[in-house]
Amino acid sequence: MDKNQEIIERLRKEYADVDSALEYENPYELLVATILAAQCTDVRVNIVTKDLFKRYPSPKELAQAELSEVENAIKTCGLYKNKAKNLIACAQRIMEAYGGIVPHTEEELTTLAGVGRKTANVVLAFAFGLPAFPVDTHVKRVSNRIGFAHSNDPNKVEEEDKKIIKKEDWSKAHHWLIWHGRRVCKAQKPLCGKCCILDLCPYTDKNL
DNA sequence: ATCCCGAGGG
DNA sequence: CCCTCTGGAT
C-alpha cells in the first residue's frame, strides 16, 4: 500500500472513537460554537454555549442582543470583545441577508463577521454534511510533519491534503489530524514515542 | 511561560 | 509576512 494511504489507515484506526467536542446539532449552534472556539478550549466553549443558547436560541434572538450581555456571557472564552461583536453582527446578517437561515456555501459564510475559511468549512462539513476540509493550526502542523503538505499557507495545505485524502474522508481526516496534533504531534514537545505512525513519518522530534 | 479546533487588519 | 485580541488551565 502507498505510504500516505498507510498513514491514513493508521490514523483512522487510532482515532476511530474520537468525536468532535464541538459538534452541535444545528448550523446556528455549530457556527457560534466554532467562532467561540478560537484560542479557547472546547470544554469552556461547551460550558458557555449551554447558557448562551438558552438566552439566544436562534439568530433572531442573538441579532437583537445587547452587546454587553453577550460579552459577559462569553467572557471566559477569551477574545470576547471581538467575538461578541462578531456574533451579533453575524446573527444580524443571517437575519437580513439570508432570512434567518445559515448559508450553505463558503462564499456566503465568509461574508459573516468573524467567519473565515476554517470556520466556514467546519459548518459546511459538520452541519451540512458537505465535502469540506477545514484547516486549522493542528491540521497545518501535522500535515507538514507527516509529509502530506509542504507549506505554511492553509490554502496550500488544504490543496495538498485533498489530493492525498479521499473526498469521503475529508471531514473525518480533519478530526484525525486535529486529535493527533492535540494528543501526540504537539507543537512544542511532540510525543513521538507514542506516535502510531512514527515509522512512516519523516519528522522526528529533536528532543526525543 | 505556554497553549487553547482563528480572523482581520497593516 | 507581522501584529492584536483574551481568559483560564497547566
CSV table of C-alpha atoms (C1' of nucleotides) in Angstrom, one decimal:
chain,number,residue,atom,x,y,z
A,1,MET,CA,0.0,0.0,0.0
A,2,ASP,CA,1.0,3.6,-0.6
A,3,LYS,CA,2.8,5.1,2.4
A,4,ASN,CA,0.4,8.0,2.6
A,5,GLN,CA,-2.6,5.7,2.5
A,6,GLU,CA,-1.0,3.6,5.2
A,7,ILE,CA,-0.7,6.7,7.4
A,8,ILE,CA,-4.4,7.5,6.8
A,9,GLU,CA,-5.5,4.0,7.7
A,10,ARG,CA,-3.5,4.1,10.9
A,11,LEU,CA,-4.9,7.4,11.9
A,12,ARG,CA,-8.4,6.2,11.1
A,13,LYS,CA,-7.9,3.3,13.4
A,14,GLU,CA,-6.1,5.3,16.2
A,15,TYR,CA,-8.8,8.0,16.3
A,16,ALA,CA,-11.8,5.9,15.4
A,17,ASP,CA,-13.5,6.7,18.7
A,18,VAL,CA,-12.9,10.4,18.9
A,19,ASP,CA,-15.9,12.6,18.2
A,20,SER,CA,-15.7,16.3,17.8
A,21,ALA,CA,-16.2,18.1,21.0
A,22,LEU,CA,-17.6,21.0,19.0
A,23,GLU,CA,-20.3,19.2,17.1
A,24,TYR,CA,-23.7,20.7,17.6
A,25,GLU,CA,-26.9,19.5,16.1
A,26,ASN,CA,-27.9,22.7,14.2
A,27,PRO,CA,-25.9,25.0,12.0
A,28,TYR,CA,-26.5,28.1,14.1
A,29,GLU,CA,-25.2,26.5,17.2
A,30,LEU,CA,-22.2,25.0,15.4
A,31,LEU,CA,-21.4,28.3,13.9
A,32,VAL,CA,-21.5,30.1,17.2
A,33,ALA,CA,-19.5,27.4,19.0
A,34,THR,CA,-16.8,27.4,16.3
A,35,ILE,CA,-16.5,31.2,16.4
A,36,LEU,CA,-16.1,31.0,20.2
A,37,ALA,CA,-13.5,28.2,19.9
A,38,ALA,CA,-10.7,30.5,18.7
A,39,GLN,CA,-7.9,30.5,21.2
A,40,CYS,CA,-10.1,28.7,23.7
A,41,THR,CA,-10.6,25.1,24.9
A,42,ASP,CA,-13.6,23.1,23.7
A,43,VAL,CA,-14.6,22.4,27.4
A,44,ARG,CA,-15.1,26.1,28.1
A,45,VAL,CA,-16.9,26.7,24.8
A,46,ASN,CA,-19.4,23.9,25.8
A,47,ILE,CA,-20.0,25.4,29.2
A,48,VAL,CA,-20.6,28.9,27.8
A,49,THR,CA,-22.8,27.8,24.9
A,50,LYS,CA,-25.1,25.9,27.2
A,51,ASP,CA,-26.3,29.1,28.8
A,52,LEU,CA,-25.9,31.2,25.6
A,53,PHE,CA,-28.3,29.0,23.6
A,54,LYS,CA,-30.9,29.3,26.3
A,55,ARG,CA,-30.9,33.1,26.0
A,56,TYR,CA,-30.4,33.2,22.3
A,57,PRO,CA,-31.9,30.0,20.8
A,58,SER,CA,-31.6,31.3,17.2
A,59,PRO,CA,-30.1,34.1,15.1
A,60,LYS,CA,-33.4,36.0,15.6
A,61,GLU,CA,-32.7,36.5,19.4
A,62,LEU,CA,-29.0,36.9,19.0
A,63,ALA,CA,-29.4,39.6,16.4
A,64,GLN,CA,-31.3,41.8,18.9
A,65,ALA,CA,-29.0,41.0,21.8
A,66,GLU,CA,-27.3,43.7,23.9
A,67,LEU,CA,-23.5,43.8,23.3
A,68,SER,CA,-22.6,43.9,27.0
A,69,GLU,CA,-24.8,40.9,27.7
A,70,VAL,CA,-23.1,38.8,25.1
A,71,GLU,CA,-19.7,40.0,26.2
A,72,ASN,CA,-20.4,38.9,29.8
A,73,ALA,CA,-21.9,35.6,28.7
A,74,ILE,CA,-18.8,34.6,26.7
A,75,LYS,CA,-16.1,36.4,28.7
A,76,THR,CA,-14.4,33.2,29.9
A,77,CYS,CA,-13.7,32.2,26.3
A,78,GLY,CA,-11.2,35.0,25.7
A,79,LEU,CA,-11.1,37.4,22.8
A,80,TYR,CA,-14.6,38.3,24.0
A,81,LYS,CA,-14.9,41.8,22.7
A,82,ASN,CA,-14.3,40.7,19.1
A,83,LYS,CA,-16.3,37.6,19.4
A,84,ALA,CA,-19.3,39.3,21.0
A,85,LYS,CA,-19.4,42.0,18.4
A,86,ASN,CA,-19.0,39.4,15.6
A,87,LEU,CA,-21.6,37.1,16.9
A,88,ILE,CA,-24.3,39.8,16.9
A,89,ALA,CA,-23.3,41.1,13.5
A,90,CYS,CA,-23.3,37.6,12.3
A,91,ALA,CA,-26.8,36.9,13.5
A,92,GLN,CA,-28.0,40.2,12.1
A,93,ARG,CA,-26.6,39.4,8.7
A,94,ILE,CA,-28.1,35.9,8.8
A,95,MET,CA,-31.5,37.5,9.5
A,96,GLU,CA,-31.3,40.3,7.0
A,97,ALA,CA,-29.4,38.7,4.1
A,98,TYR,CA,-30.3,35.0,4.5
A,99,GLY,CA,-33.8,35.0,6.0
A,100,GLY,CA,-32.6,33.6,9.3
A,101,ILE,CA,-31.0,30.5,7.6
A,102,VAL,CA,-27.3,29.9,8.0
A,103,PRO,CA,-26.0,29.9,4.4
A,104,HIS,CA,-24.7,26.7,2.7
A,105,THR,CA,-21.7,28.0,0.8
A,106,GLU,CA,-18.2,29.1,1.7
A,107,GLU,CA,-18.6,32.3,-0.2
A,108,GLU,CA,-21.7,33.3,1.8
A,109,LEU,CA,-20.4,32.0,5.1
A,110,THR,CA,-17.2,34.0,4.9
A,111,THR,CA,-19.2,37.2,4.4
A,112,LEU,CA,-20.3,36.8,8.1
A,113,ALA,CA,-18.3,38.7,10.7
A,114,GLY,CA,-15.7,36.6,12.3
A,115,VAL,CA,-16.1,33.7,9.9
A,116,GLY,CA,-13.0,32.8,7.9
A,117,ARG,CA,-12.3,29.8,5.8
A,118,LYS,CA,-11.7,27.4,8.7
A,119,THR,CA,-15.0,28.2,10.5
A,120,ALA,CA,-16.9,28.2,7.2
A,121,ASN,CA,-15.6,24.8,6.3
A,122,VAL,CA,-16.4,23.4,9.7
A,123,VAL,CA,-20.0,24.4,9.2
A,124,LEU,CA,-20.1,23.0,5.7
A,125,ALA,CA,-18.6,19.7,6.8
A,126,PHE,CA,-20.3,19.1,10.2
A,127,ALA,CA,-23.6,21.0,10.0
A,128,PHE,CA,-24.4,20.4,6.3
A,129,GLY,CA,-22.5,17.2,5.6
A,130,LEU,CA,-20.9,18.7,2.6
A,131,PRO,CA,-17.4,17.7,1.4
A,132,ALA,CA,-15.1,20.1,3.1
A,133,PHE,CA,-11.6,20.0,4.7
A,134,PRO,CA,-11.2,22.7,7.4
A,135,VAL,CA,-7.5,23.6,8.0
A,136,ASP,CA,-6.6,24.8,11.5
A,137,THR,CA,-3.2,25.1,13.1
A,138,HIS,CA,-3.1,21.4,14.1
A,139,VAL,CA,-4.0,20.2,10.7
A,140,LYS,CA,-1.4,22.5,9.2
A,141,ARG,CA,1.4,21.4,11.5
A,142,VAL,CA,0.6,17.7,11.4
A,143,SER,CA,0.2,17.7,7.6
A,144,ASN,CA,3.6,19.3,7.2
A,145,ARG,CA,5.3,16.9,9.6
A,146,ILE,CA,3.9,13.7,8.1
A,147,GLY,CA,4.8,14.9,4.6
A,148,PHE,CA,1.3,15.5,3.3
A,149,ALA,CA,1.8,19.2,2.9
A,150,HIS,CA,4.8,21.5,2.4
A,151,SER,CA,3.6,25.0,3.2
A,152,ASN,CA,2.5,27.4,5.9
A,153,ASP,CA,-0.3,28.6,3.8
A,154,PRO,CA,-3.5,27.0,4.9
A,155,ASN,CA,-4.9,27.2,1.4
A,156,LYS,CA,-1.9,25.3,0.0
A,157,VAL,CA,-2.1,22.7,2.8
A,158,GLU,CA,-5.8,22.2,2.0
A,159,GLU,CA,-5.0,21.7,-1.6
A,160,GLU,CA,-2.2,19.2,-1.0
A,161,ASP,CA,-4.2,17.2,1.7
A,162,LYS,CA,-7.2,17.0,-0.6
A,163,LYS,CA,-5.1,15.3,-3.3
A,164,ILE,CA,-4.0,12.6,-0.8
A,165,ILE,CA,-7.1,12.1,1.2
A,166,LYS,CA,-10.2,10.7,-0.5
A,167,LYS,CA,-13.2,13.1,-0.6
A,168,GLU,CA,-15.3,10.8,1.6
A,169,ASP,CA,-12.7,11.0,4.3
A,170,TRP,CA,-12.1,14.8,4.3
A,171,SER,CA,-14.2,15.7,7.3
A,172,LYS,CA,-13.1,12.7,9.2
A,173,ALA,CA,-9.4,13.3,8.4
A,174,HIS,CA,-9.8,16.8,9.7
A,175,HIS,CA,-10.6,15.3,13.1
A,176,TRP,CA,-7.9,12.6,13.0
A,177,LEU,CA,-5.3,15.2,12.3
A,178,ILE,CA,-6.6,17.6,14.9
A,179,TRP,CA,-6.7,14.9,17.6
A,180,HIS,CA,-3.3,13.6,16.6
A,181,GLY,CA,-2.0,17.1,16.8
A,182,ARG,CA,-3.5,17.7,20.2
A,183,ARG,CA,-2.6,14.4,21.9
A,184,VAL,CA,0.6,13.4,20.2
A,185,CYS,CA,2.0,15.6,17.5
A,186,LYS,CA,2.1,18.7,19.7
A,187,ALA,CA,3.6,21.9,18.6
A,188,GLN,CA,6.3,22.2,21.2
A,189,LYS,CA,7.0,18.8,22.7
A,190,PRO,CA,5.6,16.2,20.3
A,191,LEU,CA,5.3,12.7,21.9
A,192,CYS,CA,7.0,10.9,19.0
A,193,GLY,CA,7.4,7.9,21.3
A,194,LYS,CA,3.7,7.4,21.4
A,195,CYS,CA,3.1,8.1,17.8
A,196,CYS,CA,1.2,5.4,15.8
A,197,ILE,CA,2.9,6.4,12.5
A,198,LEU,CA,6.4,7.1,13.8
A,199,ASP,CA,8.0,4.6,11.3
A,200,LEU,CA,6.3,6.3,8.4
A,201,CYS,CA,6.9,9.9,9.4
A,202,PRO,CA,9.8,12.0,8.0
A,203,TYR,CA,9.6,14.2,11.0
A,204,THR,CA,11.5,13.3,14.2
A,205,ASP,CA,11.5,15.3,17.4
A,206,LYS,CA,14.9,16.6,18.1
A,207,ASN,CA,14.3,16.5,21.8
A,208,LEU,CA,13.2,12.9,21.7
B,1,DA,C1',5.6,30.8,30.4
B,2,DT,C1',2.8,28.5,27.0
B,3,DC,C1',-1.2,26.9,24.8
B,4,DC,C1',-6.0,26.6,23.5
B,5,DC,C1',-10.0,23.1,16.9
B,6,DG,C1',-8.7,31.9,14.2
B,7,DA,C1',-9.9,36.2,12.0
B,8,DG,C1',-8.9,40.7,10.4
B,9,DG,C1',-6.0,44.3,9.6
B,10,DG,C1',-1.5,46.6,8.5
C,1,DC,C1',4.8,38.4,6.4
C,2,DC,C1',3.6,40.7,11.0
C,3,DC,C1',0.5,42.1,14.9
C,4,DT,C1',-3.6,42.2,18.1
C,5,DC,C1',-7.3,40.4,20.5
C,6,DT,C1',-8.0,37.5,25.8
C,7,DG,C1',-9.3,34.5,29.9
C,8,DG,C1',-8.2,30.2,32.0
C,9,DA,C1',-5.8,25.8,32.6
C,10,DT,C1',-1.4,23.7,33.3
